[in-house]
Coordinates of C-alpha atoms in Angstrom, one line a residue:
Chain A
X376 CA -25.7 -48.4 -94.1
X377 CA -25.9 -48.8 -90.4
X378 CA -28.4 -46.6 -88.7
X379 CA -26.5 -45.4 -85.6
X380 CA -29.5 -43.9 -83.9
X381 CA -31.4 -47.2 -84.3
X382 CA -28.4 -49.2 -83.0
X383 CA -28.2 -47.0 -79.8
X384 CA -31.9 -47.3 -79.3
X385 CA -31.6 -51.1 -79.6
X386 CA -28.8 -51.2 -77.1
X387 CA -30.8 -49.0 -74.7
X388 CA -33.8 -51.2 -74.9
X389 CA -31.9 -54.5 -74.7
X390 CA -32.4 -56.1 -71.3
X391 CA -29.8 -58.1 -69.3
X392 CA -30.7 -59.7 -66.0
X393 CA -33.7 -57.5 -65.7
X394 CA -31.9 -54.2 -66.4
X395 CA -31.2 -52.3 -69.7
X396 CA -27.8 -52.8 -71.3
X397 CA -27.2 -49.0 -71.0
X398 CA -27.7 -49.2 -67.2
X399 CA -25.1 -52.0 -67.1
X400 CA -22.7 -50.0 -69.2
X401 CA -23.2 -46.9 -67.0
X402 CA -22.6 -49.0 -63.9
X403 CA -19.4 -50.4 -65.4
X404 CA -18.2 -46.9 -66.3
X405 CA -18.9 -45.8 -62.7
X406 CA -16.9 -48.7 -61.4
X407 CA -14.0 -48.0 -63.7
X408 CA -14.0 -44.3 -62.7
X409 CA -14.2 -45.4 -59.0
X410 CA -11.2 -47.7 -59.4
X411 CA -9.3 -44.9 -61.2
X412 CA -10.1 -42.3 -58.6
X413 CA -9.4 -44.8 -55.7
X414 CA -5.9 -45.4 -57.2
X415 CA -5.3 -41.7 -57.8
X416 CA -6.4 -40.6 -54.3
X417 CA -4.7 -43.5 -52.5
X418 CA -1.5 -42.6 -54.3
X419 CA -2.0 -39.0 -53.3
X420 CA -2.5 -40.0 -49.7
X421 CA 0.5 -42.3 -49.8
X422 CA 2.7 -39.4 -51.1
X423 CA 1.3 -37.0 -48.4
X424 CA 1.9 -39.6 -45.6
X425 CA 5.5 -40.3 -46.8
X426 CA 7.0 -37.8 -44.4
X427 CA 4.3 -38.1 -41.7
X428 CA 4.0 -41.9 -41.2
X429 CA 6.2 -44.9 -41.3
X430 CA 6.0 -47.4 -44.2
X431 CA 3.5 -49.6 -42.3
X432 CA 1.2 -46.6 -41.6
X433 CA 1.6 -45.4 -45.2
X434 CA 0.5 -48.7 -46.7
X435 CA -2.4 -49.1 -44.3
X436 CA -3.6 -45.6 -44.9
X437 CA -3.3 -46.0 -48.6
X438 CA -5.4 -49.2 -48.6
X439 CA -8.1 -47.8 -46.3
X440 CA -8.5 -44.8 -48.7
X441 CA -8.5 -47.1 -51.8
X442 CA -11.1 -49.5 -50.5
X443 CA -13.3 -46.7 -49.0
X444 CA -13.5 -45.0 -52.5
X445 CA -14.1 -48.3 -54.3
X446 CA -16.9 -49.3 -51.9
X447 CA -18.6 -45.9 -52.4
X448 CA -18.4 -46.3 -56.2
X449 CA -19.6 -50.0 -56.0
X450 CA -22.7 -48.7 -54.1
X451 CA -23.2 -46.0 -56.7
X452 CA -23.0 -48.6 -59.5
X453 CA -25.5 -50.9 -57.7
X454 CA -27.8 -47.9 -57.1
X455 CA -27.8 -47.2 -60.8
X456 CA -29.1 -50.8 -61.3
X457 CA -31.9 -50.1 -58.8
X458 CA -30.2 -51.8 -55.9
X459 CA -30.3 -49.1 -53.2
X460 CA -28.6 -48.9 -49.9
X461 CA -31.7 -50.1 -48.0
X462 CA -32.0 -53.0 -50.4
X463 CA -28.4 -53.8 -49.7
X464 CA -29.1 -53.8 -46.0
X465 CA -32.0 -56.2 -46.4
X466 CA -29.9 -58.5 -48.6
X467 CA -27.0 -57.9 -46.3
X468 CA -29.1 -59.1 -43.3
X469 CA -29.5 -62.5 -44.8
X470 CA -26.2 -62.6 -46.6
X471 CA -24.5 -61.1 -43.6
X472 CA -25.2 -64.1 -41.4
X473 CA -23.8 -66.4 -44.1
X474 CA -20.8 -64.2 -44.8
X475 CA -20.3 -63.4 -41.1
X476 CA -19.5 -67.0 -40.4
X477 CA -17.4 -67.3 -43.5
X478 CA -15.4 -64.1 -43.0
X479 CA -14.9 -64.3 -39.3
X480 CA -11.2 -65.0 -39.7
X481 CA -10.7 -62.3 -42.3
X482 CA -12.4 -59.7 -40.1
X483 CA -10.5 -60.8 -37.1
X484 CA -7.2 -60.5 -39.1
X485 CA -8.2 -57.1 -40.3
X486 CA -9.0 -55.8 -36.8
X487 CA -5.8 -57.3 -35.4
X488 CA -3.9 -55.6 -38.2
X489 CA -5.4 -52.2 -37.3
X490 CA -4.7 -52.8 -33.5
X491 CA -1.2 -53.8 -34.3
X492 CA -0.7 -50.6 -36.3
X493 CA -1.4 -48.6 -33.1
X494 CA 0.3 -51.0 -30.7
X495 CA 3.4 -51.2 -33.0
X496 CA 5.0 -54.3 -31.6
X497 CA 7.1 -54.6 -34.8
X498 CA 7.9 -52.6 -37.9
X499 CA 9.4 -53.4 -41.3
X500 CA 13.1 -54.3 -41.1
X501 CA 12.9 -55.5 -37.4
X502 CA 14.6 -58.6 -36.3
X503 CA 11.9 -60.6 -34.5
X504 CA 11.3 -63.9 -32.9
X505 CA 7.7 -65.1 -32.9
X506 CA 7.3 -68.4 -31.1
X507 CA 9.7 -70.7 -33.1
X508 CA 10.1 -68.3 -36.1
X509 CA 12.9 -65.8 -36.3
X510 CA 13.8 -63.4 -39.1
X511 CA 13.3 -60.0 -40.5
X512 CA 9.9 -58.4 -41.0
X513 CA 9.5 -57.6 -44.7
X514 CA 5.8 -56.7 -45.0
X515 CA 3.0 -55.7 -42.7
X516 CA -0.4 -55.9 -44.4
X517 CA -3.9 -55.4 -43.1
X518 CA -4.5 -59.1 -43.1
X519 CA -1.1 -60.7 -42.6
X520 CA 2.6 -60.0 -41.8
X521 CA 5.5 -61.5 -43.8
X522 CA 8.7 -62.5 -42.2
X523 CA 11.9 -63.6 -44.1
X524 CA 13.7 -66.2 -42.0
X525 CA 17.5 -66.4 -41.8
X526 CA 17.3 -69.3 -44.2
X527 CA 15.7 -67.0 -46.8
X528 CA 12.2 -68.5 -46.6
X529 CA 9.2 -66.2 -46.6
X530 CA 6.6 -66.9 -43.8
X531 CA 3.2 -65.4 -43.8
X532 CA 1.6 -65.0 -40.4
X533 CA -2.1 -64.0 -40.2
X534 CA -2.4 -60.9 -38.1
X535 CA -4.8 -62.5 -35.6
X536 CA -2.3 -65.2 -34.8
X537 CA 0.5 -62.6 -34.6
X538 CA -1.6 -60.4 -32.3
X539 CA -2.1 -63.3 -29.9
X540 CA 1.6 -64.4 -30.0
X541 CA 4.5 -63.5 -27.9
X542 CA 6.6 -61.2 -30.1
X543 CA 10.3 -60.8 -29.2
X544 CA 11.5 -57.7 -31.0
X545 CA 15.3 -57.8 -30.9
X546 CA 15.9 -54.4 -32.3
X547 CA 13.4 -52.2 -30.5
X548 CA 16.3 -50.8 -28.3
X549 CA 19.6 -49.4 -29.5
X550 CA 21.5 -52.0 -27.6
X551 CA 21.3 -55.7 -26.9
X552 CA 23.0 -58.0 -24.4
X553 CA 25.2 -60.8 -25.5
X554 CA 26.0 -63.8 -23.2
X555 CA 28.9 -66.1 -23.7
X556 CA 30.3 -68.9 -21.7
X557 CA 33.8 -70.5 -21.4
X558 CA 35.1 -73.2 -19.2
X559 CA 38.7 -73.3 -17.8
X560 CA 40.5 -76.2 -16.2
X561 CA 40.4 -76.6 -12.4
X562 CA 44.1 -76.1 -12.1
X563 CA 44.0 -72.7 -13.7
X564 CA 43.8 -69.4 -11.8
X565 CA 40.3 -68.1 -12.1
X566 CA 41.3 -64.4 -11.5
X567 CA 43.9 -64.6 -14.2
X568 CA 41.4 -66.0 -16.7
X569 CA 38.9 -63.3 -15.8
X570 CA 41.5 -60.6 -16.3
X571 CA 42.5 -62.0 -19.7
X572 CA 38.8 -62.1 -20.8
X573 CA 38.2 -58.6 -19.4
X574 CA 41.0 -57.2 -21.5
X575 CA 39.6 -58.8 -24.7
X576 CA 36.1 -57.4 -23.8
X577 CA 37.5 -53.9 -23.1
X578 CA 39.5 -53.8 -26.3
X579 CA 36.6 -54.7 -28.5
X580 CA 35.2 -51.5 -30.0
X581 CA 31.5 -52.6 -30.0
X582 CA 31.4 -53.8 -26.4
X583 CA 29.8 -50.9 -24.5
X584 CA 31.4 -49.2 -21.6
X585 CA 28.0 -48.8 -20.0
X586 CA 26.0 -51.0 -19.2
X587 CA 29.3 -52.4 -17.9
X588 CA 30.4 -55.9 -18.9
X589 CA 29.9 -58.7 -16.3
X590 CA 32.5 -61.5 -16.1
X591 CA 32.1 -64.0 -13.3
X592 CA 32.5 -67.6 -12.3
X593 CA 29.0 -69.0 -12.8
X594 CA 29.4 -72.7 -12.1
X595 CA 31.8 -75.3 -10.9
X596 CA 31.1 -77.8 -13.6
X597 CA 31.9 -81.5 -14.0
X598 CA 35.1 -80.9 -16.0
X599 CA 35.7 -77.1 -15.8
X600 CA 35.2 -73.9 -13.9
X601 CA 32.6 -72.1 -16.0
X602 CA 32.9 -68.4 -16.6
X603 CA 30.0 -66.4 -17.9
X604 CA 30.5 -63.2 -19.9
X605 CA 27.6 -60.7 -20.3
X606 CA 28.3 -57.7 -22.4
X607 CA 26.1 -55.1 -24.2
X608 CA 26.6 -54.1 -27.9
X609 CA 24.9 -51.8 -30.4
X610 CA 22.0 -53.8 -31.9
X611 CA 23.2 -53.7 -35.5
X612 CA 26.6 -55.0 -34.4
X613 CA 25.6 -57.5 -31.7
X614 CA 25.8 -60.7 -33.8
X615 CA 29.2 -59.9 -35.3
X616 CA 30.4 -58.9 -31.9
X617 CA 29.3 -62.2 -30.4
X618 CA 31.0 -64.2 -33.1
X619 CA 34.3 -62.2 -32.9
X620 CA 34.4 -62.0 -29.2
X621 CA 34.2 -65.8 -28.6
X622 CA 37.0 -66.3 -31.1
X623 CA 39.1 -63.6 -29.5
X624 CA 38.6 -65.0 -26.0
X625 CA 39.7 -68.4 -27.1
X626 CA 42.8 -67.0 -28.8
X627 CA 43.7 -64.9 -25.7
X628 CA 43.3 -67.8 -23.3
X629 CA 45.5 -69.9 -25.6
X630 CA 48.1 -67.2 -25.6
X631 CA 48.2 -67.1 -21.8
X632 CA 48.3 -70.9 -21.7
X633 CA 45.0 -71.2 -19.9
X634 CA 43.5 -74.5 -20.7
X635 CA 39.9 -75.0 -21.8
X636 CA 39.4 -78.7 -20.9
X637 CA 37.5 -81.5 -22.6
X638 CA 34.8 -83.3 -20.5
X639 CA 36.7 -85.7 -18.2
X640 CA 35.7 -88.7 -16.1
X641 CA 37.9 -90.6 -13.8
X642 CA 37.3 -94.4 -13.9
X643 CA 38.3 -96.5 -11.0
X644 CA 38.6 -100.2 -11.7
X645 CA 38.0 -102.4 -8.6
X646 CA 40.7 -105.0 -8.0
X647 CA 39.4 -108.6 -7.6
Chain B
X55 CA 48.5 -30.3 -41.4
X56 CA 48.3 -34.1 -41.7
X57 CA 50.8 -36.1 -43.6
X58 CA 49.4 -38.9 -45.8
X59 CA 52.6 -41.0 -45.3
X60 CA 52.2 -40.9 -41.5
X61 CA 49.1 -43.0 -41.7
X62 CA 50.7 -45.5 -44.1
X63 CA 48.6 -44.4 -47.1
X64 CA 49.9 -45.3 -50.5
X65 CA 48.6 -43.7 -53.6
X66 CA 49.7 -45.0 -57.0
X67 CA 48.9 -43.1 -60.2
X68 CA 48.5 -45.1 -63.3
X69 CA 47.2 -43.7 -66.6
X70 CA 44.3 -41.6 -65.3
X71 CA 43.5 -43.8 -62.4
X72 CA 44.7 -43.8 -58.8
X73 CA 45.1 -46.9 -56.6
X74 CA 44.5 -46.1 -52.9
X75 CA 46.0 -48.5 -50.4
X76 CA 46.1 -48.7 -46.6
X77 CA 46.1 -51.6 -44.1
X78 CA 44.6 -54.0 -46.6
X79 CA 42.0 -51.5 -48.0
X80 CA 42.4 -51.0 -51.7
X81 CA 40.3 -48.7 -53.9
X82 CA 40.7 -47.7 -57.5
X83 CA 39.8 -44.1 -58.2
X84 CA 39.1 -43.1 -61.8
X85 CA 39.5 -39.5 -62.8
X86 CA 42.1 -36.9 -63.9
X87 CA 43.8 -34.5 -61.5
X88 CA 42.3 -36.0 -58.3
X89 CA 43.7 -34.8 -55.1
X90 CA 43.9 -36.9 -51.9
X91 CA 43.7 -35.0 -48.6
X92 CA 43.1 -35.7 -44.9
X93 CA 40.4 -33.9 -42.9
X94 CA 39.7 -34.1 -39.2
X95 CA 36.1 -34.9 -38.4
X96 CA 34.0 -35.3 -35.3
X97 CA 34.3 -38.9 -34.0
X98 CA 30.8 -40.1 -33.5
X99 CA 31.3 -43.3 -35.5
X100 CA 28.2 -45.4 -35.7
X101 CA 26.3 -43.1 -33.3
X102 CA 25.1 -39.5 -33.4
X103 CA 26.3 -38.5 -30.0
X104 CA 29.5 -38.1 -28.1
X105 CA 30.0 -38.8 -24.4
X106 CA 33.1 -37.4 -22.8
X107 CA 33.8 -38.9 -19.4
X108 CA 36.2 -36.9 -17.3
X109 CA 39.1 -38.8 -15.9
X110 CA 38.8 -36.5 -12.9
X111 CA 35.3 -35.2 -12.2
X112 CA 34.8 -31.5 -12.3
X113 CA 33.4 -30.0 -9.0
X114 CA 31.9 -26.5 -9.4
X115 CA 31.1 -24.1 -6.6
X116 CA 27.5 -22.7 -6.2
X117 CA 26.7 -19.7 -8.6
X118 CA 30.1 -19.9 -10.2
X119 CA 31.3 -19.7 -13.8
X120 CA 34.4 -21.4 -15.1
X121 CA 36.2 -21.8 -18.4
X122 CA 38.4 -24.7 -19.2
X123 CA 40.0 -26.6 -22.0
X124 CA 39.6 -30.3 -22.3
X125 CA 40.6 -33.1 -24.7
X126 CA 38.2 -34.5 -27.2
X127 CA 38.4 -37.2 -29.9
X128 CA 38.6 -36.8 -33.6
X129 CA 38.9 -39.0 -36.6
X130 CA 40.7 -38.5 -39.9
X131 CA 38.8 -38.8 -43.1
X132 CA 40.7 -39.5 -46.3
X133 CA 39.1 -37.8 -49.2
X134 CA 39.5 -37.8 -53.0
X135 CA 38.7 -34.3 -54.3
X136 CA 38.0 -32.8 -57.6
X137 CA 36.4 -29.5 -58.4
X138 CA 35.4 -29.0 -54.8
X139 CA 33.5 -32.3 -54.8
X140 CA 34.8 -35.1 -52.7
X141 CA 34.2 -38.7 -51.7
X142 CA 35.4 -40.4 -48.6
X143 CA 38.0 -43.2 -49.0
X144 CA 37.9 -44.2 -45.4
X145 CA 37.9 -42.9 -41.8
X146 CA 41.0 -43.4 -39.7
X147 CA 40.4 -43.6 -36.0
X148 CA 43.1 -41.6 -34.1
X149 CA 41.7 -42.6 -30.7
X150 CA 40.4 -45.9 -29.5
X151 CA 36.9 -46.4 -30.9
X152 CA 34.5 -47.3 -28.0
X153 CA 30.8 -46.8 -27.4
X154 CA 28.5 -46.4 -24.5
X155 CA 24.9 -46.1 -23.7
X156 CA 23.6 -42.9 -22.1
X157 CA 20.4 -43.5 -20.2
X158 CA 18.2 -46.6 -19.7
X159 CA 18.4 -49.6 -22.0
X160 CA 14.8 -49.1 -23.4
X161 CA 15.2 -45.4 -24.3
X162 CA 18.9 -44.4 -23.9
X163 CA 21.1 -43.1 -26.7
X164 CA 24.2 -44.7 -28.1
X165 CA 27.2 -42.5 -27.8
X166 CA 30.8 -42.6 -29.0
X167 CA 32.8 -42.8 -25.7
X168 CA 36.0 -40.9 -24.9
X169 CA 37.9 -40.4 -21.6
X170 CA 38.6 -36.7 -21.5
X171 CA 41.3 -34.8 -19.6
X172 CA 41.8 -31.2 -18.6
X173 CA 44.3 -29.4 -20.9
X174 CA 45.8 -30.3 -24.3
X175 CA 47.2 -33.6 -25.3
X176 CA 48.9 -34.9 -28.4
X177 CA 46.6 -36.6 -31.0
X178 CA 43.4 -35.2 -29.4
X179 CA 41.3 -32.2 -30.3
X180 CA 40.8 -29.2 -28.0
X181 CA 37.3 -28.4 -26.7
X182 CA 36.7 -25.2 -24.7
X183 CA 33.9 -25.4 -22.1
X184 CA 32.2 -22.5 -20.4
X185 CA 30.4 -23.9 -17.4
X186 CA 27.9 -21.9 -15.4
X187 CA 26.5 -23.3 -12.2
X188 CA 23.2 -21.4 -11.7
X189 CA 22.2 -23.5 -8.7
X190 CA 22.9 -22.7 -5.1
X191 CA 24.5 -26.1 -4.5
X192 CA 27.9 -27.6 -5.3
X193 CA 27.8 -29.6 -8.5
X194 CA 29.9 -32.5 -9.8
X195 CA 30.2 -33.3 -13.5
X196 CA 31.5 -36.7 -14.4
X197 CA 30.5 -36.7 -18.0
X198 CA 29.0 -34.6 -20.8
X199 CA 26.8 -35.8 -23.7
X200 CA 26.1 -33.8 -26.8
X201 CA 25.0 -34.3 -30.4
X202 CA 28.0 -34.6 -32.7
X203 CA 26.7 -32.4 -35.5
X204 CA 29.1 -29.6 -36.0
X205 CA 32.2 -28.6 -37.9
X206 CA 35.8 -28.8 -36.6
X207 CA 38.5 -26.2 -36.9
X208 CA 42.2 -26.5 -37.2
X209 CA 45.6 -24.8 -37.2
X210 CA 48.3 -26.9 -35.6
X211 CA 45.7 -28.6 -33.5
X212 CA 42.1 -29.6 -34.1
X213 CA 39.5 -27.6 -32.3
X214 CA 35.8 -28.1 -31.5
X215 CA 33.5 -25.1 -31.3
X216 CA 33.2 -24.0 -27.7
X217 CA 30.3 -25.4 -25.7
X218 CA 28.2 -23.7 -23.0
X219 CA 27.2 -25.8 -20.1
X220 CA 24.4 -24.5 -18.0
X221 CA 23.7 -26.2 -14.7
X222 CA 20.3 -25.4 -13.2
X223 CA 17.4 -27.1 -11.5
X224 CA 16.4 -28.8 -14.7
X225 CA 19.8 -30.5 -15.1
X226 CA 22.7 -29.8 -17.4
X227 CA 22.0 -28.2 -20.8
X228 CA 24.7 -28.1 -23.4
X229 CA 24.7 -25.8 -26.4
X230 CA 27.2 -24.9 -29.0
X231 CA 28.5 -21.4 -28.5
X232 CA 31.3 -19.8 -30.6
X233 CA 33.8 -21.0 -33.2
X234 CA 37.5 -20.7 -32.3
X235 CA 38.7 -17.3 -33.6
X236 CA 40.8 -17.1 -36.8
X237 CA 40.8 -20.8 -37.5
X238 CA 39.9 -22.6 -40.7
X239 CA 36.6 -24.4 -40.6
X240 CA 36.7 -28.0 -41.9
X241 CA 33.9 -28.5 -44.4
X242 CA 32.2 -31.8 -44.0
X243 CA 28.8 -33.4 -44.2
X244 CA 27.0 -32.9 -40.9
X245 CA 24.9 -35.8 -39.7
X246 CA 21.3 -35.0 -39.9
X247 CA 20.0 -35.5 -36.4
X248 CA 17.5 -32.7 -36.4
X249 CA 17.9 -29.0 -35.7
X250 CA 19.1 -29.7 -32.2
X251 CA 20.9 -26.7 -30.9
X252 CA 20.6 -27.5 -27.2
X253 CA 20.9 -30.9 -25.5
X254 CA 19.7 -31.5 -21.9
X255 CA 21.3 -34.4 -20.2
X256 CA 18.1 -35.9 -18.7
X257 CA 19.8 -39.0 -17.3
X258 CA 22.5 -37.4 -15.1
X259 CA 25.9 -35.9 -15.6

């Protein structure tokens, strides 16, 4: 027969790394409760903030609450093992210098992440161009931001780098300008070509009435008279408008018999 | 009021399913005793607002009140109905679909655009305006902008609810006033753009 009382007493008296086994078990229980409560309250906060914050804010808020509760319970667990807050500070003083150097980038990313939350240069779902990376923002974390490029690759950018980069947010406004160019032959009438292009632009449903489209001769090129077309379109439809418009302009110029020339060069051969 | 054949809609019934066809659009609807009907709806398209630009600007004398009837756009929604529940098959644009920005690029609002005229015109809805110039100056109105979140009404023509336009020192404020009397209200899903009952045109009119 196993003597249960004796077994408990044995466990209580057994020492591990200078502390009784029961103290270790209690600390472990405190940690488990802490993680459970952290999950519960962070989820509660996440639900509460659903209608009050955007997804980025919701995630950030949830993580702050989660780590705050976990840290408190870790300290309680350590306290149970006789490592008090003052002890932690002393240990932290020495360790802090070591960790400080090691975690410089992490802290910098964290602070940049918090600053970016308030600055809001981008949000999930935005089409952004950051230096030579362009794509859709899929995730904004406290340490890094993830962007899915148009090729489908996932790129992780540390928040510190993102914070110091030039961010071009292409969907921050409701509308965006599209610029197209077309060259016509020198023998063609410029005004006629502009009228034809203007009709195409006016007929396109997503080319905005205001800001008004601009169509003008931009350059007398080597082989063609170059016409620039600047129009505004709703952001979500800008790309498809750009693609369709160029095709429609080419078709309209073809219908009117307006030539779009190839690059040409006259070669004069000197007679001997 | 609207004839399905006029819009080139073909509906083929085949053993408890319906095949809907129009201009290359084809949908198969499964269900018994499904009714297809056409409903006029507010034409805001991809935006939440309407901008009516007057072909001839309205000039209003100081401290004067006027009432007038103008043309406004509408779309036709084709619906499949059963037991008062419906689903949209497609939206047919009766007038040319165009959009414009009201306000500056960085903060303006996207609006469905329509050139409005005084009076009634075929294939357009009727919108009654009551304009009150509370200022002591002459005022010129070139356009009006308002949220497109209301029901339409119809008999032989399609009607918007009347709009009250108040011109004062703050600018031009537009609010929905009364429904046309004795007309049938067209039930439809109203776009959720907040409980906005008044709209002040902060970037000019």
